[in-house]
XYZ file of C-alpha atoms in Angstrom:
657
model
C 50.114 153.375 177.253
C 48.635 156.225 175.197
C 50.109 156.304 171.678
C 50.763 160.057 171.881
C 52.762 159.784 175.101
C 56.524 160.027 174.892
C 58.293 157.566 177.193
C 61.747 158.446 178.497
C 64.421 156.018 179.610
C 67.348 156.932 181.857
C 67.992 153.564 183.544
C 70.758 152.873 181.054
C 71.472 155.188 178.141
C 69.068 158.114 177.710
C 66.250 157.282 175.290
C 62.897 158.639 174.152
C 60.174 156.561 172.488
C 56.668 156.956 171.183
C 54.473 153.867 170.800
C 57.565 151.673 171.166
C 59.504 153.427 168.420
C 62.696 155.360 169.256
C 62.825 159.116 168.616
C 65.854 160.689 166.954
C 67.525 162.866 169.589
C 70.397 164.040 167.370
C 73.748 164.680 169.080
C 75.157 164.128 172.560
C 74.373 167.646 173.754
C 70.733 167.246 172.730
C 70.655 164.142 174.904
C 72.440 166.002 177.685
C 69.797 168.767 177.672
C 67.028 166.174 177.821
C 68.771 164.241 180.603
C 69.411 167.432 182.600
C 65.705 168.339 182.417
C 64.698 164.833 183.545
C 67.091 165.106 186.502
C 65.247 168.316 187.472
C 62.002 166.318 187.871
C 59.606 168.767 186.157
C 61.263 171.793 187.777
C 62.603 174.683 185.716
C 66.283 174.595 184.758
C 67.478 178.121 183.907
C 69.311 178.581 180.615
C 72.382 179.784 182.521
C 72.431 176.511 184.474
C 72.154 174.469 181.265
C 75.052 176.383 179.746
C 77.199 175.813 182.839
C 76.368 172.100 182.852
C 76.936 171.507 179.139
C 80.304 173.290 178.751
C 83.375 173.567 180.963
C 84.211 176.779 179.078
C 81.023 177.976 177.370
C 81.552 179.504 173.893
C 79.966 182.895 173.071
C 77.198 181.061 171.184
C 76.297 178.789 174.118
C 72.902 180.348 174.901
C 71.891 180.238 171.252
C 73.062 176.646 171.004
C 70.937 175.652 174.002
C 67.888 177.214 172.345
C 68.680 175.299 169.158
C 68.979 172.036 171.094
C 65.627 172.716 172.780
C 63.915 173.515 169.469
C 65.310 170.315 167.918
C 64.101 168.304 170.895
C 60.656 169.876 170.674
C 60.361 168.880 167.034
C 61.285 165.306 167.968
C 58.980 165.149 170.992
C 55.957 166.923 169.498
C 56.238 166.582 165.720
C 52.547 167.342 165.144
C 52.471 170.562 167.157
C 51.157 173.399 164.942
C 53.601 176.256 164.286
C 53.709 179.082 166.860
C 51.671 177.148 169.416
C 53.194 176.673 172.879
C 54.965 173.414 173.585
C 53.180 171.151 176.050
C 56.006 168.811 176.979
C 59.298 170.709 176.853
C 58.082 174.109 177.981
C 59.602 177.547 178.442
C 59.035 178.774 181.976
C 60.536 181.988 183.318
C 64.328 181.942 182.979
C 64.607 178.466 181.524
C 62.994 175.212 180.469
C 61.169 172.326 182.113
C 60.166 168.874 180.909
C 56.553 168.368 182.021
C 56.583 164.598 181.623
C 53.958 162.553 183.442
C 55.124 160.413 186.360
C 54.643 157.189 184.410
C 56.527 158.496 181.362
C 60.051 158.217 182.876
C 61.357 154.752 183.713
C 63.276 156.003 186.783
C 60.151 157.630 188.189
C 58.112 154.468 187.575
C 60.841 152.489 189.318
C 60.745 154.749 192.390
C 56.952 154.569 192.588
C 57.028 150.779 192.369
C 59.614 150.487 195.144
C 57.652 152.843 197.392
C 54.337 151.082 196.690
C 55.764 147.606 197.302
C 56.422 148.440 200.953
C 52.668 148.478 201.608
C 51.778 145.303 199.669
C 51.434 141.642 200.504
C 54.673 139.642 199.976
C 53.669 137.942 196.707
C 52.461 141.172 195.116
C 55.461 143.102 196.438
C 57.907 140.542 195.020
C 56.187 140.648 191.626
C 56.113 144.444 191.531
C 59.781 144.708 192.482
C 60.809 142.132 189.876
C 59.028 144.164 187.194
C 60.621 147.365 188.512
C 64.134 145.900 188.462
C 63.587 144.740 184.875
C 63.377 148.416 183.856
C 67.145 148.736 184.346
C 69.138 148.441 181.088
C 72.450 149.539 182.611
C 73.771 152.241 184.968
C 71.441 155.237 185.214
C 72.280 158.064 182.770
C 75.027 155.782 181.504
C 76.583 158.137 178.940
C 76.782 160.978 181.469
C 78.663 159.091 184.173
C 81.350 161.785 184.359
C 78.977 164.753 184.518
C 78.718 166.494 187.867
C 75.101 167.578 187.278
C 73.797 164.012 187.329
C 76.262 162.464 189.786
C 73.963 162.788 192.773
C 70.955 161.423 190.892
C 72.939 158.466 189.512
C 74.177 157.613 193.012
C 70.687 157.930 194.491
C 69.111 155.666 191.866
C 71.929 153.118 192.176
C 71.401 152.936 195.936
C 67.638 152.622 195.449
C 68.186 149.733 193.027
C 70.361 147.894 195.553
C 67.714 148.375 198.217
C 65.049 147.111 195.806
C 66.989 143.881 195.220
C 67.119 143.315 198.972
C 63.508 144.387 199.426
C 62.394 141.821 196.829
C 64.424 139.090 198.537
C 62.773 139.986 201.827
C 59.333 139.754 200.191
C 60.189 136.331 198.767
C 61.299 135.152 202.218
C 58.139 136.513 203.828
C 56.093 134.684 201.200
C 57.745 131.314 201.863
C 59.799 131.364 198.622
C 63.300 131.368 200.104
C 64.846 129.238 197.325
C 63.877 131.847 194.695
C 65.754 134.541 196.600
C 69.135 132.759 196.616
C 70.385 133.260 192.987
C 69.655 136.994 192.842
C 71.185 137.609 196.267
C 74.312 135.693 195.294
C 74.724 137.842 192.173
C 73.890 140.967 194.156
C 76.681 140.324 196.669
C 79.215 139.505 193.967
C 78.976 143.093 192.770
C 78.333 144.715 196.149
C 80.053 142.688 198.865
C 79.777 145.431 201.538
C 75.959 145.115 201.769
C 75.387 143.554 205.198
C 71.639 143.270 204.631
C 72.336 141.262 201.472
C 74.527 138.828 203.413
C 71.880 138.477 206.116
C 69.113 137.732 203.629
C 71.220 135.234 201.673
C 72.217 133.317 204.824
C 68.607 133.291 206.028
C 67.340 132.106 202.628
C 69.861 129.260 202.599
C 68.936 128.258 206.149
C 65.250 128.148 205.271
C 65.944 125.882 202.320
C 67.646 123.362 204.616
C 71.229 124.443 203.823
C 72.449 125.256 207.325
C 76.112 124.660 206.483
C 75.951 126.919 203.433
C 74.238 129.595 205.526
C 77.069 129.540 208.084
C 79.639 129.582 205.256
C 77.987 132.704 203.840
C 78.215 134.412 207.213
C 81.930 133.502 207.441
C 82.439 134.975 203.948
C 80.637 138.115 205.070
C 82.881 138.433 208.122
C 86.049 137.986 206.037
C 84.867 140.369 203.304
C 83.928 143.139 205.704
C 87.207 142.780 207.561
C 89.351 142.732 204.381
C 87.586 145.514 202.487
C 86.375 147.831 205.245
C 88.220 146.758 208.381
C 84.893 146.172 210.142
C 83.330 143.391 212.163
C 79.827 142.201 211.204
C 76.978 144.286 212.583
C 74.445 143.158 215.207
C 71.976 141.723 212.664
C 74.564 139.351 211.197
C 75.831 138.347 214.630
C 72.291 137.595 215.853
C 71.554 135.518 212.759
C 74.735 133.475 213.182
C 73.877 132.778 216.828
C 70.333 131.836 215.840
C 71.498 129.396 213.160
C 73.980 127.740 215.530
C 71.184 127.366 218.110
C 68.683 126.285 215.431
C 66.319 128.946 216.724
C 62.734 128.055 215.647
C 62.037 131.753 215.109
C 64.243 131.586 211.979
C 62.016 129.046 210.298
C 59.486 131.628 209.163
C 58.728 135.330 209.447
C 56.326 135.802 212.328
C 53.683 138.472 212.102
C 53.696 140.961 214.915
C 50.644 140.868 217.163
C 49.499 144.228 215.770
C 49.705 142.894 212.213
C 47.598 139.862 213.090
C 44.960 141.992 214.776
C 44.874 144.344 211.794
C 44.487 141.527 209.271
C 41.697 139.814 211.198
C 39.812 143.020 211.963
C 40.064 144.186 208.350
C 38.755 140.836 207.114
C 35.879 140.942 209.601
C 34.996 144.500 208.576
C 35.042 143.539 204.914
C 32.692 140.615 205.577
C 30.343 142.526 207.870
C 29.965 146.014 206.406
C 28.268 146.025 203.013
C 30.352 147.270 200.094
C 28.027 150.199 199.431
C 27.524 151.158 203.074
C 28.017 154.824 203.903
C 29.866 153.781 207.042
C 32.752 152.757 204.787
C 33.298 156.368 203.747
C 33.551 157.565 207.323
C 35.830 154.660 208.209
C 37.987 155.534 205.192
C 38.515 159.071 206.437
C 39.614 157.681 209.809
C 42.258 155.598 208.046
C 43.358 158.584 205.983
C 43.882 160.657 209.121
C 46.315 158.017 210.385
C 47.961 157.601 206.988
C 48.626 161.350 206.738
C 51.056 161.361 209.674
C 52.957 158.143 208.891
C 55.611 159.539 206.544
C 56.876 157.501 203.540
C 54.436 159.210 201.188
C 51.446 158.685 203.480
C 50.515 162.366 203.440
C 50.406 162.508 199.643
C 48.390 159.276 199.478
C 45.937 160.530 202.103
C 45.476 163.777 200.192
C 44.730 161.889 196.978
C 42.231 159.466 198.525
C 40.591 162.182 200.591
C 39.247 163.899 197.480
C 37.862 160.601 196.231
C 36.068 160.067 199.564
C 34.587 163.580 199.427
C 33.390 163.039 195.863
C 31.760 159.734 196.815
C 30.055 161.384 199.801
C 28.678 164.189 197.619
C 27.383 161.656 195.107
C 25.333 160.090 197.918
C 23.194 163.249 198.021
C 23.350 163.307 201.836
C 24.724 166.687 203.047
C 25.149 165.449 206.612
C 27.273 162.495 205.479
C 29.267 164.831 203.238
C 29.850 167.201 206.138
C 31.064 164.346 208.347
C 33.420 163.010 205.672
C 34.910 166.457 204.981
C 35.122 167.505 208.614
C 36.534 164.253 209.964
C 39.900 164.869 208.274
C 41.261 166.934 211.145
C 44.947 166.370 210.450
C 46.960 169.166 212.135
C 48.515 171.644 209.711
C 51.741 173.465 210.608
C 52.743 174.922 207.218
C 50.816 177.815 205.711
C 51.527 177.150 202.030
C 49.303 174.574 200.342
C 50.837 171.346 199.044
C 48.346 171.249 196.181
C 46.390 174.503 195.663
C 44.066 172.975 193.056
C 43.058 170.104 195.357
C 42.696 172.522 198.270
C 40.303 174.657 196.224
C 38.194 171.597 195.452
C 38.001 170.700 199.147
C 36.952 174.277 200.016
C 34.310 174.266 197.298
C 32.917 170.953 198.570
C 32.891 172.278 202.147
C 31.029 175.420 201.069
C 28.466 173.321 199.189
C 27.967 171.153 202.277
C 27.569 174.241 204.483
C 24.915 175.623 202.141
C 22.926 172.371 202.234
C 23.351 171.516 205.911
C 20.144 171.906 207.964
C 20.234 175.086 210.072
C 19.679 173.314 213.395
C 21.748 173.209 216.614
C 22.195 169.485 216.061
C 24.421 170.308 213.075
C 26.635 172.853 214.860
C 29.493 170.388 215.278
C 29.476 169.514 211.582
C 29.197 173.193 210.700
C 32.179 174.006 212.913
C 34.299 171.312 211.281
C 33.382 172.532 207.791
C 34.285 176.119 208.681
C 37.608 174.973 210.135
C 38.245 173.014 206.925
C 37.608 176.121 204.809
C 40.111 178.032 206.953
C 42.742 175.285 206.812
C 42.499 174.616 203.094
C 42.621 178.327 202.187
C 46.279 178.564 203.149
C 48.110 181.682 202.073
C 45.214 182.996 199.969
C 44.437 186.286 201.799
C 40.787 185.238 201.570
C 38.372 187.283 203.687
C 36.044 184.299 203.642
C 38.759 182.045 205.103
C 39.451 184.452 207.979
C 35.712 184.702 208.630
C 35.424 180.879 208.578
C 38.292 180.538 211.083
C 36.657 183.000 213.475
C 33.258 181.313 213.057
C 34.697 177.864 213.752
C 36.438 179.125 216.897
C 33.227 180.741 218.218
C 31.207 177.586 217.621
C 33.853 175.302 219.168
C 34.111 177.407 222.340
C 30.338 177.456 222.710
C 30.075 173.681 222.173
C 32.833 173.080 224.773
C 34.348 170.199 222.776
C 38.167 170.043 223.291
C 38.922 168.126 220.077
C 36.695 170.456 218.088
C 38.348 173.516 219.629
C 41.815 172.163 218.783
C 40.721 171.702 215.153
C 39.239 175.206 215.050
C 42.363 176.767 216.592
C 44.414 175.085 213.876
C 42.315 176.988 211.337
C 42.863 180.232 213.269
C 46.623 179.575 213.205
C 46.638 178.982 209.446
C 44.824 182.305 208.979
C 47.179 184.205 211.322
C 49.515 185.460 208.592
C 47.487 188.376 207.224
C 50.504 190.644 207.822
C 54.004 190.528 209.238
C 54.676 190.672 212.943
C 51.939 188.369 214.243
C 54.285 185.967 216.054
C 52.950 186.953 219.523
C 49.434 186.032 218.429
C 50.621 182.654 217.136
C 52.589 182.091 220.341
C 49.392 182.545 222.345
C 47.589 180.081 220.058
C 50.386 177.538 220.497
C 50.299 177.965 224.263
C 46.548 177.326 224.367
C 46.842 174.309 222.075
C 49.574 172.691 224.202
C 47.545 173.166 227.389
C 44.276 172.008 225.809
C 45.810 168.965 224.110
C 47.780 167.917 227.182
C 44.652 167.995 229.366
C 42.576 165.948 226.941
C 45.121 163.538 225.427
C 45.078 165.071 221.918
C 48.617 164.026 220.987
C 48.821 165.353 217.433
C 47.513 168.742 218.530
C 49.944 168.798 221.438
C 52.715 168.338 218.877
C 51.169 171.078 216.731
C 51.108 173.460 219.683
C 54.786 172.846 220.412
C 55.730 173.376 216.748
C 53.727 176.622 216.592
C 55.609 177.830 219.658
C 58.930 176.816 218.050
C 58.059 179.066 215.108
C 56.734 181.935 217.184
C 59.566 181.993 219.735
C 62.122 181.781 216.910
C 60.486 184.831 215.321
C 60.711 186.601 218.682
C 64.436 185.668 218.907
C 63.775 183.547 222.015
C 65.760 180.520 220.866
C 66.039 178.995 224.332
C 62.272 178.580 224.616
C 62.079 177.443 220.997
C 64.689 174.751 221.780
C 62.565 173.414 224.635
C 59.469 173.137 222.449
C 61.416 171.448 219.631
C 62.659 168.847 222.116
C 59.123 168.337 223.472
C 57.801 167.827 219.922
C 60.562 165.307 219.180
C 59.802 163.325 222.348
C 56.116 163.091 221.447
C 56.957 162.156 217.855
C 59.236 159.323 218.967
C 56.681 158.005 221.458
C 53.731 158.132 219.054
C 55.459 157.345 215.709
C 54.980 160.723 214.009
C 57.999 160.877 211.669
C 57.013 164.061 209.802
C 57.623 166.101 212.955
C 61.376 165.701 212.493
C 61.253 167.693 209.250
C 60.187 170.771 211.212
C 62.381 170.291 214.285
C 65.449 169.609 212.138
C 64.515 172.623 210.023
C 64.349 174.773 213.141
C 67.795 173.596 214.217
C 69.167 174.597 210.795
C 67.541 178.019 211.280
C 69.131 178.247 214.723
C 72.577 177.622 213.280
C 71.954 180.326 210.695
C 70.680 182.818 213.279
C 73.643 182.245 215.608
C 76.372 182.696 213.002
C 77.279 179.168 211.853
C 76.710 179.372 208.069
C 78.645 176.249 207.037
C 76.940 174.013 209.594
C 73.607 175.634 208.762
C 74.031 174.900 205.055
C 74.792 171.230 205.775
C 71.756 171.069 208.056
C 69.528 172.639 205.404
C 70.685 170.147 202.792
C 69.826 167.308 205.168
C 66.336 168.768 205.698
C 65.940 168.962 201.919
C 66.862 165.278 201.722
C 64.278 164.436 204.399
C 61.649 166.260 202.347
C 62.354 164.068 199.300
C 59.333 161.813 199.473
C 57.004 162.502 202.401
C 54.529 164.438 200.293
C 55.030 168.041 201.429
C 55.786 169.983 198.216
C 54.325 173.125 199.780
C 57.177 173.012 202.293
C 59.944 171.760 200.024
C 59.507 173.794 196.835
C 62.030 176.627 196.814
C 62.837 176.289 200.517
C 66.506 175.291 200.235
C 67.463 178.030 197.722
C 65.724 180.664 199.831
C 67.401 179.491 203.039
C 70.825 179.444 201.356
C 70.267 182.923 199.904
C 69.761 184.316 203.406
C 72.885 182.495 204.596
C 74.878 184.272 201.889
C 73.295 187.620 202.750
C 74.044 186.982 206.452
C 71.548 189.657 207.507
C 73.275 192.332 205.418
C 70.773 194.614 203.652
C 73.264 195.187 200.826
C 74.926 192.515 198.714
C 72.034 190.887 196.876
C 73.914 190.910 193.551
C 76.674 188.704 194.898
C 74.439 186.524 197.057
C 71.841 185.592 194.457
C 72.453 182.760 191.981
C 70.210 183.411 188.933
C 70.511 179.752 187.843
C 68.668 178.493 190.934
C 65.175 176.997 190.821
C 63.239 179.300 193.163
C 59.957 177.392 192.938
C 56.928 179.396 194.115
C 59.139 182.236 195.388
C 60.352 183.199 191.898
C 58.094 186.309 191.492
C 59.755 187.953 194.532
C 63.235 186.866 193.449
C 62.808 187.992 189.835
C 63.836 191.645 190.483
C 67.033 190.356 192.096
C 67.713 188.068 189.130
C 67.472 191.052 186.809
C 69.742 193.074 189.097
C 72.322 190.270 189.202
C 72.309 190.371 185.398
C 72.967 194.167 185.560
C 69.565 194.821 183.991
C 68.452 197.623 186.288
C 65.583 198.697 184.048
C 63.959 195.253 184.217
C 64.662 195.084 187.954
C 62.837 198.396 188.533
C 59.894 197.294 186.390
C 59.687 193.988 188.264
C 59.708 195.851 191.596
C 56.852 198.086 190.518
C 54.745 195.137 189.326
C 55.431 192.964 192.356
C 52.323 191.389 193.958
C 51.852 190.908 197.676
C 53.464 187.658 198.868
C 51.093 184.868 199.943
C 49.793 185.288 203.480
C 52.129 182.658 204.872
C 55.053 182.268 207.245
C 57.694 183.335 204.705
C 56.261 186.716 203.710
C 58.588 188.777 205.959
C 61.622 187.038 204.480
C 60.389 187.745 200.948
C 59.967 191.438 201.768
C 63.621 191.449 202.874
C 64.716 190.166 199.454
C 62.629 192.881 197.800
C 64.135 195.466 200.170
C 67.667 194.309 199.288
C 66.991 194.970 195.594
C 65.280 198.299 196.296
C 68.252 199.401 198.426
C 70.707 198.664 195.625
C 68.547 200.546 193.110
C 67.614 203.381 195.457
C 63.955 202.812 194.527
C 62.180 204.962 197.117
C 58.684 203.790 196.237
C 59.618 200.147 196.692
C 61.533 200.980 199.885
C 58.494 202.669 201.420
C 56.394 199.641 200.532
C 58.910 197.308 202.219
C 59.107 199.596 205.235
C 55.328 199.580 205.606
C 55.142 195.773 205.396
C 58.088 195.068 207.726
C 57.473 197.696 210.429
C 54.874 195.578 212.342
C 57.604 192.939 212.831
C 60.119 195.319 214.403
C 62.221 193.572 217.029
C 61.688 190.142 215.449
C 63.789 187.849 213.228
C 62.553 188.196 209.662
C 61.102 184.941 208.353
C 61.980 182.960 211.487
C 58.249 182.562 212.101
C 58.510 179.873 209.420
C 60.564 177.828 211.861
C 62.808 176.966 208.924
C 64.736 180.023 207.731
C 65.535 183.621 208.594
C 66.663 186.781 206.810
C 68.074 188.191 210.037
C 66.795 190.920 212.388
C 63.948 192.999 210.987
C 65.433 196.033 212.734
C 68.575 195.828 210.584
C 66.434 195.971 207.444
C 64.307 198.831 208.778
C 67.412 200.837 209.736
C 68.907 200.399 206.261
C 65.629 201.439 204.649
C 65.270 204.500 206.884
C 68.826 205.617 206.111
C 68.234 205.209 202.378
C 65.036 207.274 202.550
C 66.658 210.252 204.323
């Protein structure tokens, strides 16, 4: 641990330490501010939200008090910071504050990472990691704030994760042949949480494997009685199967048996490690193949693949071989459906590496395939940037792929064309044609992930065109393929579309519940470009319900708007009755990113301009929205909608008369 790093503890009472020494956090409201910022996980918490969370009936001095608490915390967290220099840890950002703590600086975040990592490890290592993670707990999470609504959801989530970690560690011990070690912790676990069926199953199995068949059956009888008395339920299938297996002394219970696929993987990996030299360039290309698979597995695989991909590219560049570098960069042909980057800084580095490889690649026909893949990569990784170079790269990749007559290459190139198809509003018909070609191409040539991509593109495009029946059919087709080929991330987009559908067909309460479920699904799979700000934006449009007027009442200034904040800021000022600031913000507003949400953002801007009667801003909105006439604003995202574009255009035209 670096001595200058501040470590935060929330798995118990809220603490802050530097180099093992506690920091003085003053009073309970200072601790509450710190805890509330940790709950936000590096996101901005507006001052208004802090005031609402800290006081049931805020006093007139509440805002000033919050600023005092923040200043006191800053002095404790960064005592050596020179006067009048910006804080680096507890920062001011827009309408509020954020705690920019590193992932390893908060015990709860370290705990989550350990639990997620343990899933992919060998049993002995997983059991050790989980034991260390569970030792981080000093008591209930955010213990002194147990009655506060703002941390109730986080406390419940962490408590559930801890219970799962106890069971996960027991499972690792069983898989590692250490059943006896699992018994004491499981016994204690079930004393406090007797409704956990998985805990009962693991305890009975551990006892059976240690030669205590009678005790194992007694545990299962206790489980049956407990579930019946406390919940009025019979044991689930897993407990019933285990009881039958113990009574029959089923040999399969004696040890965990590796699936055939796991055995093949282990043996092949060992053979590869023995055969292919550690420094061989073939390892880099094999690594990219693994990363392609990892990226579509869910459970953080996409984020892990993104991280390791950059390392592979760097290693390839260090080899000094431009052809190897081109192959390593271009082999990562993971289909992209969302047009906002998950990590813009990493994306820029990939584009820069691709451009360097293009410049060094020999200008021969033999390198056309590599050149096509590099151009497609430039197009894909330049999401939402309005880059002329990216559009040119997409067109160049498509031309090369069609000339080379390579179906997989063409699918990759068309993905780049799709990502660059958001230069203006109203391009849903073009994307629909791309999706149609991708489905046909991928179906003919067995390109499953691109077949899924084509269906999802058509879901988005047909939703934008208000053809929900066709969009439904493509969502169902994508789900069928995802189930058959184990592509869990697809469900994020199909479930998101179904939330959009509820919103578009006048079911706001069901739509809100569906959106909150999608937000929960996005907690972990490594798609921050999709998740950041999505739920607040979707809920804002639900409150507006397609009405061009009413932004003041619909907009909650205390919300974390993520990357959409610049286009929401005029509305925040308007909601605060600061019309002067709202007009200034409208005049200074940049173009939205060239992505699938831009039409919806123009609708928010139009709503503010309508309330203010700002003719200049209204004409700008009219110009940007007119190409999408007849469509559902923002529905091209496949995730949210601001209602019919025509309703917004009519309101603007009436205001300009």
